[in-house]
Amino acid sequence: MIFKALIVAIWAGFCALDQFGPHLGFRKPLLAGVVVGFLLGDPLQGLIIAGTLELMWLGTNNVGAYQPPDVISGAVVGVAIGILSGGGEAAGVAVAVPVALLVQQLSMIIMTTNVSLVHSADKIVQFGEFGKIDKLQYLGGLFFFLSRAVPVFIAVWLGAPAVEAVLDVIPQFVLTGLSVASKLIPAVGLAMLLSMMLKKNMWIFLTLGFSLSTFLQIPTVGIAIFALVASALYDILMNRGGGTQSETADVTSVVVADGEGEFDL
């Protein structure tokens, strides 16, 4: 169990570095969770649990200084616990949410700590010791890595046996209810995403796409192509005559500041 917890923790730390580094996409619950499924020998179950968590957290984004629940740690631990305990989606979702909230608080502490490294870099620059700046960069990355790897290791190492014991005590009808709820949660995630993305004049396109899929049985690729054409036409219609208006605005925005020929463009 320790070895499995260790490799899962290392993967969680890598996903954290990807979030602040190359942005390969592994900070998404779906990709992060599927890899955990491969590491633990059950990629299908990993895909199912990770897909559920991805849909659940679709509307979770950073807004300003707000730090959302850490979906990386939640997804990695949720998939690992769901597979190792045999609890499936119900156990995965039940564990993923509290872990994501816990690491959310830890992430804010780490970010505050890394800000102090920036001030240290300012002092280093004043003394001209530029070679030490790289070390601070690596140190900040190490903090990000450990902020995910350590809690994930503890949760997976101690969590699976604990979850197994709890699942043995919980009545079957409760587990069935959790399983049903885990299938409803993605709908809530989609609703949150749509509530942020859709404007009043966009609902017609959602209704059209739903109708094409439900009544005409058009596959997803066909609907995507139709949506691409519709969005292009919509953009053309909304910007018709925009060039003339833009040129007029550019001309009228020129204001003579004084008699010496200075302009405020």
XYZ file of C-alpha atoms in Angstrom:
265
model
C 0.000 0.000 0.000
C 2.874 2.382 0.777
C 4.330 1.935 -2.717
C 0.959 2.609 -4.372
C 0.441 5.676 -2.195
C 3.929 6.887 -3.101
C 3.525 6.636 -6.880
C 0.101 8.287 -6.692
C 1.572 11.088 -4.550
C 4.410 11.646 -7.032
C 1.870 11.882 -9.841
C -0.195 14.410 -7.859
C 2.929 16.513 -7.329
C 3.694 16.421 -11.054
C 0.141 17.571 -11.830
C 0.648 20.483 -9.445
C 3.825 21.500 -11.283
C 1.955 21.233 -14.576
C -0.624 23.672 -13.239
C 2.053 26.330 -12.692
C 4.446 25.254 -15.435
C 4.082 23.692 -18.897
C 0.251 23.452 -18.789
C 0.015 20.056 -20.472
C -3.556 19.630 -19.222
C -2.906 17.211 -16.352
C -4.405 19.635 -13.857
C -7.818 18.521 -15.104
C -9.545 15.856 -12.962
C -10.244 13.680 -16.006
C -6.627 13.355 -17.156
C -5.155 13.265 -13.662
C -7.624 10.608 -12.537
C -7.257 8.385 -15.603
C -3.499 8.170 -15.080
C -4.127 7.127 -11.475
C -6.356 4.367 -12.824
C -3.498 3.123 -15.011
C -1.038 3.297 -12.117
C -3.339 1.211 -9.918
C -4.219 -1.301 -12.634
C -7.858 -0.338 -13.215
C -7.996 2.311 -15.968
C -11.702 1.757 -16.692
C -12.769 2.455 -13.115
C -10.351 5.363 -13.048
C -11.979 6.819 -16.155
C -15.470 6.450 -14.675
C -14.614 8.130 -11.367
C -12.448 10.810 -12.992
C -15.162 11.603 -15.535
C -17.698 12.045 -12.748
C -15.377 14.403 -10.873
C -14.547 16.331 -14.060
C -18.218 17.021 -14.687
C -18.778 17.896 -11.046
C -16.021 20.519 -11.081
C -16.614 21.973 -14.556
C -17.659 25.324 -13.127
C -14.721 25.577 -10.698
C -12.330 28.358 -11.727
C -10.009 30.936 -10.215
C -11.717 34.317 -9.988
C -9.366 37.092 -8.951
C -7.549 36.123 -5.766
C -10.057 33.380 -4.966
C -8.445 29.951 -4.691
C -11.005 27.234 -5.562
C -10.983 23.707 -4.102
C -7.936 21.812 -5.318
C -9.452 19.542 -7.950
C -6.102 17.857 -8.640
C -5.744 16.394 -5.158
C -9.451 15.658 -4.942
C -9.481 13.762 -8.231
C -6.279 11.818 -7.561
C -7.332 10.760 -4.065
C -10.928 10.108 -5.131
C -9.897 7.777 -7.944
C -7.280 6.039 -5.792
C -9.668 5.457 -2.887
C -12.489 4.403 -5.203
C -10.246 1.747 -6.779
C -8.310 0.542 -3.731
C -11.358 0.310 -1.460
C -13.640 -1.136 -4.123
C -16.203 1.556 -3.349
C -16.316 2.916 -6.901
C -17.882 6.275 -7.685
C -19.642 6.630 -4.339
C -16.437 6.303 -2.315
C -14.459 8.381 -4.806
C -16.830 11.346 -4.733
C -17.278 11.124 -0.953
C -13.514 11.363 -0.385
C -12.634 13.760 -3.226
C -14.645 16.726 -1.964
C -13.192 17.001 1.579
C -9.655 16.382 0.281
C -10.072 19.149 -2.315
C -11.269 21.561 0.377
C -8.423 20.624 2.723
C -5.701 21.100 0.106
C -7.373 24.373 -0.900
C -6.395 25.795 2.500
C -2.899 24.345 2.222
C -2.490 25.881 -1.242
C -3.196 29.356 0.105
C -0.501 28.859 2.756
C 2.003 27.692 0.122
C 1.208 30.630 -2.167
C 1.726 33.037 0.719
C 5.053 31.341 1.439
C 6.135 31.601 -2.192
C 5.364 35.323 -2.188
C 8.064 35.707 0.467
C 10.492 34.103 -1.995
C 9.814 36.973 -4.391
C 10.837 39.470 -1.717
C 13.968 37.399 -1.113
C 14.718 37.599 -4.830
C 14.437 41.397 -4.672
C 17.058 41.498 -1.934
C 19.318 39.130 -3.891
C 19.142 41.428 -6.920
C 20.224 44.381 -4.799
C 23.412 42.507 -3.895
C 23.949 41.355 -7.479
C 23.848 37.638 -6.630
C 21.744 36.683 -9.642
C 22.726 33.009 -9.552
C 20.667 32.474 -6.405
C 17.429 33.485 -8.123
C 17.248 30.146 -9.943
C 17.448 28.344 -6.605
C 14.462 30.313 -5.328
C 12.544 29.356 -8.464
C 13.219 25.669 -7.876
C 12.383 26.041 -4.189
C 8.977 27.506 -5.033
C 8.309 24.613 -7.399
C 9.289 22.152 -4.667
C 6.778 23.757 -2.307
C 4.030 23.382 -4.916
C 5.028 19.744 -5.488
C 4.984 18.870 -1.795
C 1.716 20.729 -1.186
C -0.040 18.089 -3.300
C 2.224 15.067 -2.893
C 2.292 14.965 0.916
C -1.470 15.208 1.616
C -2.235 12.797 -1.236
C 0.262 10.264 0.136
C -1.253 10.467 3.615
C -4.821 10.271 2.315
C -4.172 7.261 0.078
C -1.955 5.425 2.571
C -4.286 5.816 5.538
C -7.512 6.402 3.654
C -8.110 3.150 1.795
C -8.237 0.846 4.858
C -10.308 3.416 6.720
C -12.748 3.717 3.829
C -13.001 -0.062 3.586
C -13.878 -0.259 7.281
C -16.472 2.493 6.940
C -18.011 0.900 3.845
C -18.425 -2.374 5.718
C -20.438 -0.600 8.412
C -22.606 1.592 6.170
C -25.908 -0.046 5.135
C -26.239 -1.003 1.491
C -29.147 1.373 0.838
C -26.969 4.323 1.895
C -24.226 3.267 -0.520
C -26.831 2.909 -3.249
C -28.043 6.430 -2.522
C -24.505 7.784 -2.717
C -24.007 5.993 -6.017
C -27.169 7.576 -7.425
C -26.132 10.984 -6.091
C -22.729 10.658 -7.752
C -24.539 10.364 -11.087
C -26.624 13.476 -10.371
C -23.664 15.654 -9.367
C -22.338 15.989 -12.954
C -25.643 17.582 -13.923
C -25.076 20.198 -11.221
C -21.579 20.865 -12.574
C -22.930 21.338 -16.098
C -25.649 23.648 -14.785
C -23.042 25.784 -12.987
C -20.969 26.014 -16.151
C -23.945 26.921 -18.329
C -25.132 29.563 -15.863
C -21.785 31.351 -16.263
C -21.332 30.885 -20.010
C -24.769 31.393 -21.502
C -26.273 34.798 -22.097
C -29.944 35.394 -22.728
C -29.491 35.430 -26.497
C -27.484 32.169 -26.456
C -30.149 29.801 -25.132
C -31.553 29.323 -28.620
C -28.320 27.611 -29.691
C -28.393 25.272 -26.696
C -31.990 24.357 -27.497
C -31.115 23.800 -31.150
C -28.174 21.535 -30.323
C -30.248 19.522 -27.866
C -33.006 19.115 -30.440
C -30.580 17.989 -33.149
C -29.164 15.336 -30.838
C -32.425 14.126 -29.310
C -34.880 14.179 -32.188
C -32.668 13.890 -35.282
C -30.060 11.589 -33.672
C -27.178 13.612 -35.125
C -23.842 12.478 -33.612
C -21.687 14.772 -31.511
C -19.199 15.438 -34.321
C -22.008 16.553 -36.629
C -23.409 18.896 -33.993
C -19.914 20.315 -33.365
C -19.491 21.069 -37.088
C -22.939 22.664 -37.192
C -22.057 24.747 -34.111
C -18.828 25.920 -35.760
C -20.690 27.112 -38.846
C -23.447 28.710 -36.746
C -20.911 30.565 -34.570
C -19.101 31.877 -37.659
C -22.360 33.128 -39.183
C -23.390 34.674 -35.869
C -20.065 36.501 -35.630
C -20.387 37.796 -39.201
C -23.927 39.056 -38.610
C -23.058 40.718 -35.295
C -20.037 42.503 -36.783
C -21.618 43.540 -40.084
C -20.565 47.094 -40.853
C -18.078 47.028 -37.992
C -15.199 48.112 -40.242
C -16.894 51.361 -41.276
C -17.876 52.166 -37.689
C -14.352 51.442 -36.487
C -12.797 53.724 -39.103
C -15.254 56.491 -38.215
C -14.449 56.106 -34.536
C -10.726 56.296 -35.257
C -11.165 59.518 -37.215
C -13.393 61.207 -34.646
C -11.134 60.195 -31.762
C -8.338 62.458 -32.988
C -8.438 65.590 -30.891
C -6.164 68.571 -31.405
C -4.496 69.283 -28.093
C -2.999 72.672 -28.903
C -1.743 74.784 -31.742
C 1.644 73.051 -31.875
C 0.240 69.974 -33.614
C 0.104 67.581 -30.667
C -2.673 65.017 -30.821
C -4.420 62.799 -28.319
C -5.028 59.544 -30.210
